[in-house]
Amino acid sequence: MAGRMEGKVSFITGAGRGQGRAHAVKQASEGADIIAIDICENIESNPYPLSSWDDLMATKALVEGQGRKCVAIKADVRDRNQLREALAEGVSQLGQLTTVCANAGILPMAMGDPNPLDFQDAIDVDLIGVMNTVAVAIPHLIPAGRGASIIITGSTAALIPNTMSPSVDPRTLMGPGGSGYSWSKKALVGYTEQMALHLASSGARVNVVHPTNCNTHLMNSEGIYKIFRPDLEEVTREDFIPASEHYHALPTPWIEPEEVADLVLYLASDESKSMTGASIPIDAGCMVKWPNGPG
Ligand SMILES: NC(=O)c1ccc[n+]([C@@H]2O[C@H](COP(=O)([O-])OP(=O)(O)OC[C@H]3O[C@@H](n4cnc5c(N)ncnc54)[C@H](O)[C@@H]3O)[C@@H](O)[C@H]2O)c1
C-alpha cells in the first residue's frame, strides 16, 4: 500500500531531536525523503543545550531505517544564506521539494539576571528563523503546484492572551527570552495567514500547529519547570507533573512528539489538501480550560 507521503521530499528544521526528529521519522515511514537541518551547537542565551551533530546523525539513521533517504546538514535557521545552500544541496540530491516543517525553536529563559538581548535571540530563531525557512523554500516549492505544504510550529504560548501583555513584568521568570518566545509564536499566526493567502494561487498551503507542553528537551528544562512551579526554589520533574496536568483539561501532564508528528503528517499529506491558513492547537484542552490565560 502506498504511504501517505509517497513521492514527497520534506525539509525539516530542528530535526536533531524532539519534535523535528519525530516529523522526520513519521514522514519517512509514510514514504518521504527528508532534508534534515539542525544548528548542532548551542546558543549562549539558551539555558539548556541544543542538538549535537551526533543527534542529527541519529535522526538520519532512523530515517534510513525506514528505507528512505536523508540528507542531513548543519545549518542555523538565523542565517538565510546557510539555509539556502543547505536546501539547494538537499534538493539536488533528493529532487523537487513538496513539504516544509519550520520547527526549530529555542526558549532562552535566563535563570539569572534578565538580559534584554534574550528577547532578540528568541525572535531571531523563533520568528525570523521560520521566515527564513519559508523564504528559501518557496522557489523550490512553487513549481510543485498542488500538493506543496508548509507546516509551522507555534505553541499554546501563541494562543494564551496574557503572555504578551505589557503588564507581564519582564523581570518575572518569563524574562525577556520567554517574552520573545511568546511574541514570536503569536506573530507566527498572522504570518501563516499572510503566507497562506499569498501562496494560495500556486496551490501551496501554509498552516501552523500549536503544541502544549511536549515531552522534549525544551519542556524538560529549568525555565519551564519554574514557570509551572514558581512556589519552589528547586523544581524536579515530579514537582512539575501535577502543575502541568492542571494546565490541561485532559488528564495528562504533556503530549508526546509523535502526537504532534501525526498532526503534522496529516497537514503534510494530500488528505488536508483544502486546508490552508489554519491555526491548530494540539493542547490537551488547555485553551478551552483557560480561555483568558491560566489563572
Ligand atoms: N516542547 C514543548 O513543550 C513545546 C511546546 C510548544 C511548542 N514547541 C515548539 O516545538 C518546536 C520543536 O521544539 P522541541 O519541543 O522539539 O524542542 P527541542 O529543544 O528538543 O528541539 C528543538 C530543535 O531545534 C534546534 N534548533 C534550535 N535553534 C536552532 C537554529 N538556530 N537553527 C537550527 N536548529 C535549531 C535544536 O538544536 C533542537 O534540535 C519549537 O519550535 C518549540 O518552540 C515546543
XYZ file of C-alpha atoms and ligand atoms in Angstrom:
339
model
C 0.000 0.000 0.000
C 1.339 3.462 -0.938
C 2.333 5.634 2.014
C 0.691 8.980 2.721
C 3.935 10.817 1.815
C 4.898 8.739 -1.246
C 6.939 10.806 -3.709
C 7.362 13.711 -1.298
C 10.546 15.449 -0.129
C 10.321 17.168 3.259
C 12.589 19.956 4.558
C 12.615 19.830 8.374
C 14.429 22.309 10.646
C 15.392 21.398 14.212
C 15.498 17.762 13.091
C 18.249 16.683 15.507
C 15.847 15.560 18.207
C 12.412 16.134 19.753
C 9.508 17.052 17.522
C 11.709 17.634 14.451
C 13.088 14.111 14.677
C 9.553 12.734 15.179
C 8.406 14.551 11.997
C 11.351 13.133 10.039
C 10.787 9.545 11.150
C 6.990 9.667 10.807
C 7.071 11.195 7.336
C 9.782 8.758 6.218
C 7.674 5.861 7.472
C 4.976 7.112 5.069
C 7.337 7.308 2.079
C 9.006 10.763 2.219
C 12.682 11.512 1.744
C 13.995 14.023 4.269
C 16.245 17.091 4.225
C 17.123 17.388 7.921
C 18.629 20.618 9.268
C 19.879 21.439 12.751
C 22.193 24.017 14.315
C 24.228 21.274 16.067
C 25.667 23.755 18.556
C 24.487 25.812 21.490
C 23.141 29.367 21.616
C 24.623 31.183 24.591
C 21.406 32.668 25.974
C 19.541 29.362 25.809
C 19.947 27.721 29.240
C 19.653 24.098 28.050
C 21.904 22.546 25.363
C 20.699 22.250 21.774
C 21.225 19.249 19.488
C 24.660 17.932 18.574
C 25.923 16.590 15.250
C 25.536 13.085 16.726
C 21.862 13.812 17.407
C 21.350 14.828 13.779
C 23.189 11.707 12.604
C 20.911 9.610 14.826
C 17.873 11.168 13.101
C 19.423 10.368 9.710
C 19.937 6.743 10.758
C 16.319 6.498 11.935
C 15.026 7.860 8.613
C 17.251 5.448 6.695
C 15.948 2.672 8.942
C 12.541 3.401 7.404
C 14.050 2.678 3.984
C 14.113 6.364 2.925
C 16.883 8.814 2.040
C 18.022 11.563 4.389
C 20.308 14.496 3.591
C 21.356 15.872 6.982
C 23.105 19.252 7.091
C 24.280 21.505 9.912
C 22.690 24.916 9.382
C 21.410 27.762 11.547
C 17.894 28.999 10.732
C 19.028 32.530 11.682
C 21.331 32.530 8.645
C 19.277 32.639 5.449
C 22.302 32.019 3.201
C 23.291 28.909 5.141
C 19.739 27.635 4.894
C 19.515 28.402 1.181
C 22.719 26.459 0.493
C 21.641 23.536 2.664
C 18.276 23.281 0.967
C 19.807 23.558 -2.518
C 22.118 20.669 -1.647
C 19.187 18.607 -0.336
C 17.040 19.273 -3.392
C 19.940 18.441 -5.739
C 20.192 15.018 -4.084
C 16.515 14.246 -3.425
C 14.553 16.220 -6.052
C 11.588 18.598 -6.023
C 10.610 19.895 -2.588
C 6.998 19.312 -1.550
C 6.947 19.810 2.223
C 8.403 22.228 4.774
C 8.335 21.802 8.548
C 9.570 25.055 10.107
C 10.055 23.536 13.541
C 13.386 24.731 15.029
C 12.938 26.750 18.198
C 14.582 27.905 21.435
C 13.273 29.155 24.775
C 16.029 31.378 26.162
C 14.576 31.924 29.627
C 17.576 33.164 31.574
C 17.627 31.948 35.145
C 19.858 34.747 36.389
C 19.757 38.484 35.652
C 17.397 39.243 32.774
C 19.209 40.331 29.618
C 17.130 42.396 27.167
C 19.047 40.819 24.278
C 17.441 37.439 25.095
C 14.249 38.895 23.600
C 16.107 39.397 20.317
C 17.684 35.907 20.451
C 14.233 34.321 20.766
C 12.903 36.347 17.864
C 15.921 35.584 15.676
C 15.279 31.826 15.941
C 11.561 31.501 16.662
C 10.255 34.105 14.231
C 12.968 35.162 11.773
C 14.217 31.553 11.603
C 10.769 30.395 10.486
C 10.507 33.213 7.942
C 13.977 32.362 6.584
C 12.978 28.697 6.273
C 9.851 29.527 4.300
C 11.619 32.158 2.186
C 14.337 29.788 0.971
C 11.786 27.012 0.359
C 9.318 28.970 -1.794
C 11.400 28.961 -5.010
C 11.695 25.172 -4.721
C 8.037 24.644 -3.836
C 6.029 26.762 -6.204
C 6.566 24.725 -9.372
C 5.315 21.683 -7.481
C 1.803 23.151 -7.619
C -0.925 21.428 -5.672
C 0.481 19.162 -3.004
C 3.021 21.586 -1.547
C 2.533 22.090 2.182
C 4.284 24.287 4.744
C 3.739 23.486 8.417
C 4.925 25.973 11.011
C 5.362 25.069 14.685
C 3.743 27.601 17.002
C 2.852 26.963 20.642
C -0.009 27.398 23.061
C 2.020 30.490 24.003
C 0.664 31.928 20.734
C -2.918 31.474 21.910
C -2.766 32.392 25.595
C -3.849 36.030 25.826
C -1.746 37.222 28.762
C 1.730 36.069 27.732
C 2.336 39.166 25.589
C 0.594 41.681 27.778
C 2.753 44.696 28.600
C 1.570 44.154 32.168
C 3.670 40.977 32.376
C 6.695 42.157 34.305
C 9.771 41.407 32.170
C 11.650 40.682 35.384
C 9.392 37.730 36.164
C 10.622 34.245 35.415
C 9.457 34.542 31.803
C 12.112 37.212 31.354
C 12.919 38.847 28.015
C 13.661 35.464 26.369
C 10.333 33.973 27.406
C 8.514 37.100 26.264
C 10.368 36.963 22.946
C 9.280 33.339 22.564
C 5.597 34.188 23.161
C 5.805 37.280 20.983
C 7.329 35.238 18.123
C 4.786 32.447 18.394
C 1.914 34.944 18.366
C 3.362 36.677 15.316
C 3.516 33.316 13.510
C -0.300 33.137 13.459
C -0.612 36.309 11.370
C 2.421 35.332 9.309
C 0.817 31.974 8.493
C -2.391 33.683 7.349
C -0.454 36.106 5.143
C 1.644 33.396 3.523
C -1.374 31.130 3.053
C -3.076 33.924 1.147
C -0.080 34.868 -0.963
C 0.810 31.272 -1.881
C -2.740 30.005 -2.456
C -2.806 30.642 -6.197
C 0.279 28.414 -6.574
C -1.532 25.614 -4.747
C 0.915 25.658 -1.833
C -0.669 25.565 1.641
C 0.533 27.028 4.951
C -0.739 26.031 8.393
C 0.521 26.474 11.960
C 0.225 23.947 14.803
C 0.264 24.883 18.489
C 1.549 22.146 20.804
C 1.125 22.330 24.549
C 3.869 21.037 26.870
C 5.541 18.348 24.804
C 7.957 15.802 26.220
C 11.223 17.116 24.725
C 14.365 18.904 25.951
C 12.604 22.255 25.645
C 9.907 21.200 28.092
C 12.257 19.325 30.416
C 14.176 22.491 31.187
C 14.583 24.503 34.357
C 12.777 27.500 32.867
C 9.575 25.627 32.033
C 9.628 23.772 35.345
C 9.907 27.076 37.238
C 7.133 28.764 35.237
C 4.827 25.990 36.399
C 6.148 25.839 39.972
C 7.126 29.400 40.955
C 6.478 28.366 44.574
C 9.582 26.121 44.659
C 13.262 27.086 44.730
C 14.404 23.779 43.183
C 11.880 22.110 40.849
C 12.054 18.460 39.814
C 10.150 16.708 37.034
C 7.960 15.144 39.736
C 7.078 18.627 41.061
C 6.281 19.802 37.538
C 3.909 16.921 36.663
C 0.820 17.896 38.727
C 1.109 21.577 37.760
C 1.413 20.712 34.075
C -1.520 18.320 34.353
C -3.575 21.125 35.962
C -2.835 23.249 32.854
C -4.724 20.743 30.674
C -8.387 19.767 30.513
C -7.475 16.203 29.569
C -5.788 14.252 32.378
C -2.222 14.356 31.059
C 0.871 16.391 32.027
C 2.203 16.531 28.448
C 1.868 15.287 24.910
C 4.495 13.203 23.109
C 6.398 14.419 19.996
C 4.860 11.571 17.978
C 1.376 13.010 18.590
C 2.435 16.329 17.073
C 4.065 14.377 14.231
C 0.713 12.690 13.494
C -0.992 16.072 13.141
C 1.858 17.465 11.043
C 1.758 14.334 8.851
C -1.920 14.980 8.161
C -1.159 18.600 7.206
C 1.778 17.465 5.060
C -0.247 14.837 3.234
C -2.784 15.433 0.488
C -5.562 14.429 2.915
C -5.572 18.053 4.103
C -5.468 19.463 0.551
C -8.213 22.020 1.228
C -6.729 23.320 4.500
C -4.659 26.478 4.489
C -4.168 29.428 6.836
C -5.345 27.334 9.796
C -4.066 27.735 13.348
C -4.479 24.372 15.051
C -3.977 23.685 18.765
C -2.817 20.254 19.933
C -3.139 21.221 23.550
C -4.915 18.560 25.648
C -7.732 21.078 26.011
C -5.765 23.822 27.772
C -7.280 26.580 25.641
C -10.838 25.527 26.463
C -9.873 25.312 30.125
C -8.087 28.689 30.256
C -9.580 30.894 27.504
C -8.357 34.025 29.316
C -4.980 32.588 30.245
C -4.015 30.305 33.152
C -5.241 31.570 36.497
N 8.358 21.050 23.949
C 7.353 21.876 24.186
O 6.770 21.870 25.297
C 6.866 22.800 23.098
C 5.578 23.367 23.241
C 5.114 24.208 22.233
C 5.894 24.458 21.115
N 7.133 23.896 20.998
C 7.909 24.183 19.780
O 8.239 22.967 19.146
C 9.387 23.158 18.311
C 10.353 22.000 18.497
O 10.893 22.040 19.813
P 11.079 20.710 20.691
O 9.989 20.676 21.662
O 11.295 19.538 19.791
O 12.421 21.092 21.494
P 13.953 20.601 21.311
O 14.768 21.581 22.059
O 14.064 19.172 21.663
O 14.218 20.716 19.734
C 14.474 21.944 19.092
C 15.483 21.685 17.992
O 15.717 22.919 17.272
C 17.129 23.028 17.057
N 17.476 24.441 16.880
C 17.417 25.424 17.808
N 17.858 26.580 17.302
C 18.178 26.324 16.006
C 18.713 27.140 14.962
N 19.011 28.432 15.166
N 18.914 26.573 13.759
C 18.640 25.254 13.552
N 18.167 24.435 14.516
C 17.940 24.970 15.734
C 17.735 22.412 18.310
O 19.102 22.068 18.150
C 16.833 21.208 18.529
O 17.274 20.094 17.792
C 9.934 24.528 18.691
O 9.532 25.478 17.710
C 9.257 24.834 20.006
O 9.121 26.216 20.244
C 7.621 23.073 21.969
